[in-house]
Coordinates of C-alpha atoms and ligand atoms in Angstrom, one line a residue:
M102 CA 16.5 13.5 4.2
S103 CA 14.0 11.5 5.7
K104 CA 16.4 7.8 6.7
W105 CA 16.6 5.1 4.3
P106 CA 15.0 7.2 1.4
I107 CA 14.6 4.3 -1.6
G108 CA 17.0 5.1 -4.2
V109 CA 17.4 3.6 -7.6
F110 CA 20.6 3.5 -9.6
T111 CA 19.8 6.0 -13.4
S112 CA 22.2 6.2 -16.3
I113 CA 22.6 9.6 -18.1
D114 CA 23.6 8.8 -21.3
A115 CA 23.8 4.9 -21.0
G116 CA 25.0 1.7 -19.5
L117 CA 23.3 -0.1 -16.5
G118 CA 20.7 1.8 -14.8
V119 CA 17.4 3.2 -15.2
R120 CA 16.5 5.7 -16.9
L121 CA 15.5 8.7 -14.9
E122 CA 12.1 8.9 -16.1
V123 CA 12.3 5.2 -14.3
A124 CA 12.6 6.8 -11.0
E125 CA 10.2 9.3 -11.6
E126 CA 7.8 7.3 -11.9
L127 CA 8.4 4.4 -9.4
D128 CA 8.5 7.9 -7.4
I129 CA 11.9 7.3 -6.3
P130 CA 13.4 10.3 -4.5
T131 CA 16.8 9.8 -4.6
V132 CA 18.9 8.5 -7.8
Q133 CA 23.0 7.4 -8.1
I134 CA 24.0 7.7 -12.0
H135 CA 26.5 6.0 -14.1
A136 CA 29.1 9.2 -15.4
P137 CA 28.3 10.1 -18.3
H138 CA 31.5 9.5 -21.4
A139 CA 34.0 11.6 -22.3
G140 CA 32.5 13.7 -24.0
N141 CA 28.7 14.5 -22.1
R142 CA 30.3 15.5 -18.5
T143 CA 30.2 19.3 -19.8
E144 CA 28.4 22.3 -17.2
A145 CA 26.0 22.1 -20.0
A146 CA 24.8 18.0 -19.6
A147 CA 24.5 18.8 -15.3
T148 CA 22.8 21.5 -15.8
A149 CA 19.9 19.6 -17.6
F150 CA 20.5 16.7 -16.2
L151 CA 19.5 18.4 -12.5
E152 CA 16.5 20.5 -14.0
K153 CA 15.1 17.2 -14.8
C154 CA 16.0 15.2 -11.0
K155 CA 14.6 19.0 -9.6
A156 CA 11.3 18.3 -11.7
A157 CA 11.3 15.2 -10.4
G158 CA 12.4 16.0 -6.7
I159 CA 14.9 13.5 -7.1
S160 CA 18.2 13.6 -5.1
V161 CA 21.6 13.2 -6.5
T162 CA 22.8 11.2 -4.2
A163 CA 26.5 9.4 -5.6
V164 CA 28.2 9.2 -8.7
F165 CA 29.5 6.7 -10.2
G166 CA 32.3 6.2 -12.1
G167 CA 33.2 3.9 -14.8
F168 CA 36.0 3.2 -17.7
E169 CA 35.8 1.9 -21.2
G170 CA 37.1 -1.5 -21.6
E171 CA 35.8 -2.5 -19.3
S172 CA 33.6 -6.0 -18.7
Y173 CA 31.9 -8.3 -16.5
A174 CA 32.4 -11.8 -18.5
D175 CA 33.6 -13.2 -16.1
I176 CA 35.3 -13.8 -12.7
P177 CA 39.1 -13.4 -15.2
T178 CA 38.4 -10.7 -16.8
T179 CA 36.3 -8.7 -14.6
V180 CA 39.9 -9.1 -13.0
A181 CA 41.7 -8.2 -16.1
T182 CA 39.8 -5.3 -17.2
V183 CA 37.6 -3.4 -13.6
G184 CA 38.4 -0.6 -12.4
L185 CA 41.8 1.7 -11.6
V186 CA 43.9 -1.7 -10.7
P187 CA 45.2 -3.4 -13.5
P188 CA 48.7 -1.2 -13.9
E189 CA 48.0 -0.7 -18.5
T190 CA 45.4 1.9 -18.0
Q191 CA 45.6 2.8 -14.2
A192 CA 47.4 6.1 -15.1
A193 CA 44.5 6.6 -17.4
R194 CA 42.0 5.9 -15.5
A195 CA 42.6 7.6 -12.8
Q196 CA 42.6 11.1 -14.6
E197 CA 38.8 9.9 -15.9
M198 CA 38.0 9.9 -12.5
K199 CA 39.5 12.5 -11.1
E200 CA 37.2 14.0 -14.1
I201 CA 34.2 12.7 -12.8
S202 CA 34.4 14.1 -9.8
D203 CA 34.5 17.8 -11.5
F204 CA 31.5 16.2 -13.1
A205 CA 29.7 15.0 -9.5
K206 CA 31.0 18.7 -8.7
L207 CA 29.0 20.4 -11.0
L208 CA 25.8 18.4 -10.0
G209 CA 26.5 19.4 -6.5
C210 CA 26.8 15.6 -5.3
D211 CA 30.1 15.2 -2.2
T212 CA 29.8 11.0 -3.0
V213 CA 31.1 9.8 -6.2
A214 CA 32.6 6.0 -6.2
L215 CA 33.5 3.0 -8.3
H216 CA 34.9 -0.7 -8.6
I217 CA 38.4 -0.1 -7.8
G218 CA 38.9 -3.1 -9.4
F219 CA 40.8 -6.5 -7.0
V220 CA 43.3 -4.9 -4.7
P221 CA 45.9 -7.2 -4.8
E222 CA 46.2 -9.5 -2.0
D223 CA 50.1 -8.9 -1.2
R224 CA 50.9 -5.9 0.7
D225 CA 54.4 -5.9 -0.3
S226 CA 54.0 -5.9 -4.3
A227 CA 54.6 -3.5 -5.5
E228 CA 51.1 -3.7 -7.7
Y229 CA 49.8 -3.6 -4.6
K230 CA 51.6 -0.3 -3.0
Q231 CA 51.3 1.2 -7.0
I232 CA 47.1 1.1 -6.2
V233 CA 47.8 2.9 -2.5
D234 CA 49.4 5.4 -3.8
C235 CA 47.4 6.3 -6.6
T236 CA 43.7 5.9 -4.6
R237 CA 46.0 9.0 -2.3
D238 CA 45.7 10.8 -5.4
L239 CA 42.8 10.4 -6.6
L240 CA 41.6 10.7 -3.2
D241 CA 42.9 14.7 -2.6
H242 CA 42.0 15.5 -5.9
V243 CA 38.0 14.4 -4.5
K244 CA 38.8 16.0 -1.3
A245 CA 39.8 19.3 -3.1
N246 CA 36.6 18.9 -4.6
G247 CA 35.0 18.8 -1.0
Q248 CA 34.0 15.3 -1.7
Q249 CA 34.3 11.2 -0.2
L250 CA 35.1 8.9 -2.7
N251 CA 33.2 5.4 -1.7
L252 CA 34.5 1.8 -3.0
E253 CA 31.9 -1.0 -4.5
T254 CA 31.7 -4.1 -2.5
G255 CA 32.6 -7.9 -3.9
Q256 CA 35.8 -8.5 -5.4
E257 CA 37.3 -8.3 -1.6
T258 CA 36.9 -9.7 1.0
A259 CA 35.4 -7.5 4.1
D260 CA 38.6 -8.7 5.8
H261 CA 41.3 -7.3 2.8
L262 CA 38.9 -4.3 2.1
L263 CA 39.7 -2.8 5.9
E264 CA 43.8 -3.6 4.8
F265 CA 43.3 -2.1 2.0
I266 CA 41.3 1.1 3.4
H267 CA 44.0 1.5 6.1
D268 CA 46.8 0.7 4.0
V269 CA 45.7 4.4 2.0
D270 CA 45.1 6.0 4.9
R271 CA 42.7 9.1 3.5
D272 CA 40.0 10.8 6.2
N273 CA 37.7 10.3 2.8
L274 CA 37.6 7.1 1.2
F275 CA 34.7 4.8 2.6
I276 CA 32.1 2.2 1.1
N277 CA 29.2 1.6 -1.0
F278 CA 28.3 -2.0 0.4
D279 CA 26.6 -4.1 -1.8
P280 CA 25.6 -7.8 -0.9
A281 CA 25.0 -9.4 -3.4
N282 CA 28.2 -8.7 -4.9
M283 CA 29.8 -10.5 -1.8
I284 CA 27.7 -13.3 -3.2
L285 CA 28.1 -13.2 -6.7
Y286 CA 32.3 -13.1 -6.7
G287 CA 31.9 -15.7 -3.9
T288 CA 34.0 -13.2 -1.0
G289 CA 32.0 -13.8 2.0
D290 CA 28.9 -13.7 4.0
P291 CA 27.4 -10.7 3.2
I292 CA 25.9 -10.1 5.8
D293 CA 28.8 -10.9 8.3
A294 CA 30.8 -8.6 6.1
L295 CA 28.8 -5.6 6.8
K296 CA 29.6 -5.9 10.2
K297 CA 32.9 -6.3 9.7
V298 CA 33.2 -2.6 7.1
A299 CA 31.0 -1.3 9.2
K300 CA 32.2 2.2 10.3
Y301 CA 32.9 3.0 6.6
V302 CA 29.4 1.9 5.0
R303 CA 28.3 5.2 3.5
S304 CA 26.2 4.1 1.0
V305 CA 23.9 0.7 0.0
H306 CA 23.2 -1.3 -2.7
C307 CA 19.5 -3.1 -2.3
K308 CA 20.4 -6.1 -5.3
D309 CA 20.1 -9.5 -4.4
A310 CA 21.7 -13.3 -6.2
T311 CA 22.1 -16.8 -5.4
W312 CA 26.0 -18.7 -5.2
A313 CA 27.6 -20.4 -7.9
A314 CA 27.4 -23.8 -6.9
D315 CA 30.0 -25.4 -4.5
G316 CA 33.4 -25.4 -5.7
E317 CA 33.0 -22.7 -8.9
R318 CA 32.3 -19.4 -5.7
G319 CA 35.2 -16.9 -6.7
K320 CA 35.8 -19.2 -10.0
S321 CA 32.3 -18.3 -11.5
W322 CA 29.7 -15.8 -11.1
G323 CA 27.0 -16.3 -8.8
R324 CA 23.2 -15.0 -11.0
E325 CA 21.6 -11.2 -9.8
V326 CA 18.2 -12.1 -9.3
P327 CA 15.0 -9.2 -8.2
F328 CA 15.7 -8.1 -5.1
G329 CA 14.4 -10.1 -2.5
T330 CA 14.1 -13.3 -3.9
G331 CA 17.7 -13.8 -3.4
D332 CA 20.2 -15.8 -1.0
I333 CA 20.2 -12.0 0.8
N334 CA 17.5 -12.4 4.1
A335 CA 16.8 -8.7 3.0
E336 CA 14.8 -8.3 6.3
L337 CA 18.5 -9.5 8.0
Y338 CA 19.7 -7.1 5.5
L339 CA 17.8 -3.7 6.6
Q340 CA 18.1 -5.1 10.0
T341 CA 22.1 -5.1 10.4
L342 CA 22.3 -1.6 8.7
K343 CA 20.0 -0.8 11.0
E344 CA 21.8 -2.1 14.1
I345 CA 25.0 -0.3 12.3
G346 CA 23.1 2.6 12.8
Y347 CA 23.7 3.1 8.8
D348 CA 19.8 5.4 7.5
G349 CA 21.1 7.2 4.1
P350 CA 20.1 6.0 0.9
L351 CA 18.7 2.3 0.1
T352 CA 19.6 2.5 -3.9
I353 CA 17.8 -0.7 -5.6
E354 CA 20.1 -2.3 -8.2
R355 CA 19.2 -4.4 -11.0
E356 CA 21.7 -4.9 -14.2
I357 CA 19.5 -6.2 -16.5
P358 CA 19.3 -3.1 -19.0
E359 CA 18.6 -4.6 -21.9
E360 CA 15.5 -5.9 -20.2
P361 CA 13.8 -2.6 -19.7
T362 CA 10.0 -4.0 -19.2
Q363 CA 11.5 -6.0 -16.9
Q364 CA 14.1 -4.0 -15.0
K365 CA 11.1 -1.6 -13.9
K366 CA 8.6 -4.4 -12.8
D367 CA 11.4 -6.1 -10.5
I368 CA 12.7 -2.2 -9.3
G369 CA 8.9 -2.0 -8.5
Q370 CA 8.7 -5.2 -6.2
A371 CA 12.4 -4.2 -4.2
V372 CA 10.2 -0.9 -3.9
A373 CA 7.6 -2.6 -2.3
T374 CA 9.8 -5.3 -0.3
I375 CA 12.1 -2.4 1.0
N376 CA 8.3 -0.1 1.5
E377 CA 6.9 -3.4 3.3
L378 CA 10.1 -3.9 5.6
K379 CA 10.8 0.2 5.9
A380 CA 7.6 -0.6 8.6
K381 CA 7.9 -3.6 9.9
I382 CA 12.1 -2.6 11.4
G383 CA 12.9 1.1 10.7
Ligands
MG139 MG1 26.3 -2.4 -6.9

């Protein structure tokens, strides 16, 4: 695969991504996919999807897990409902994530990814030790499938993410770096964060956002905007990816599935922006 192939986030059955047809129409060669819902994670579904990808000349670079009951309505709701951290759903979701890893294997994909949730800040707390153990157990399953797990960034500061990866202490735990999430969640300057976590970055999102108002950062959402139009300096972002030696896919994420026409337009614009920057600095 050439350096920095463009990608887009897609969905097999439903979700935030675009339909595969949109990737095909925009001539995008790679996709990350949202895992389909439980009943649709079958060998037949994987085969059918792979055939469509093959016909369109598209490779699947990562499969993202997500779960029933997750809500990104506001930051406190996200803390309470998203990922493997919330204790009441932890065991069931960890099991489901293993099944998603198995489905990714059917797709021939060596990377699974997810928002793990807000990792508790106190490294001595029972909740923290529990999510460390849960992640280790998941990683063993993922490893048996020949895969790595990439953690989506955003909920944690770069420093705390590094502490967590250190404490989990497994060789198949990495990062899907999303610069916009650092802004949306108010967890730190995205370029500084990228430099800090550089050695673990195995996949990235090209997503943009504007900061919440002063005093609101980390309490209420920033605003997601088309890539290249927000507070990420897109050129500096790609320049930094080059500096850290990242040459994997640049996966565009634009989370407005309720507006498919605008979503496709914004993704097309992001492709143009990335191609210009690749020509300039790639
Ligand atoms: Mg993302």
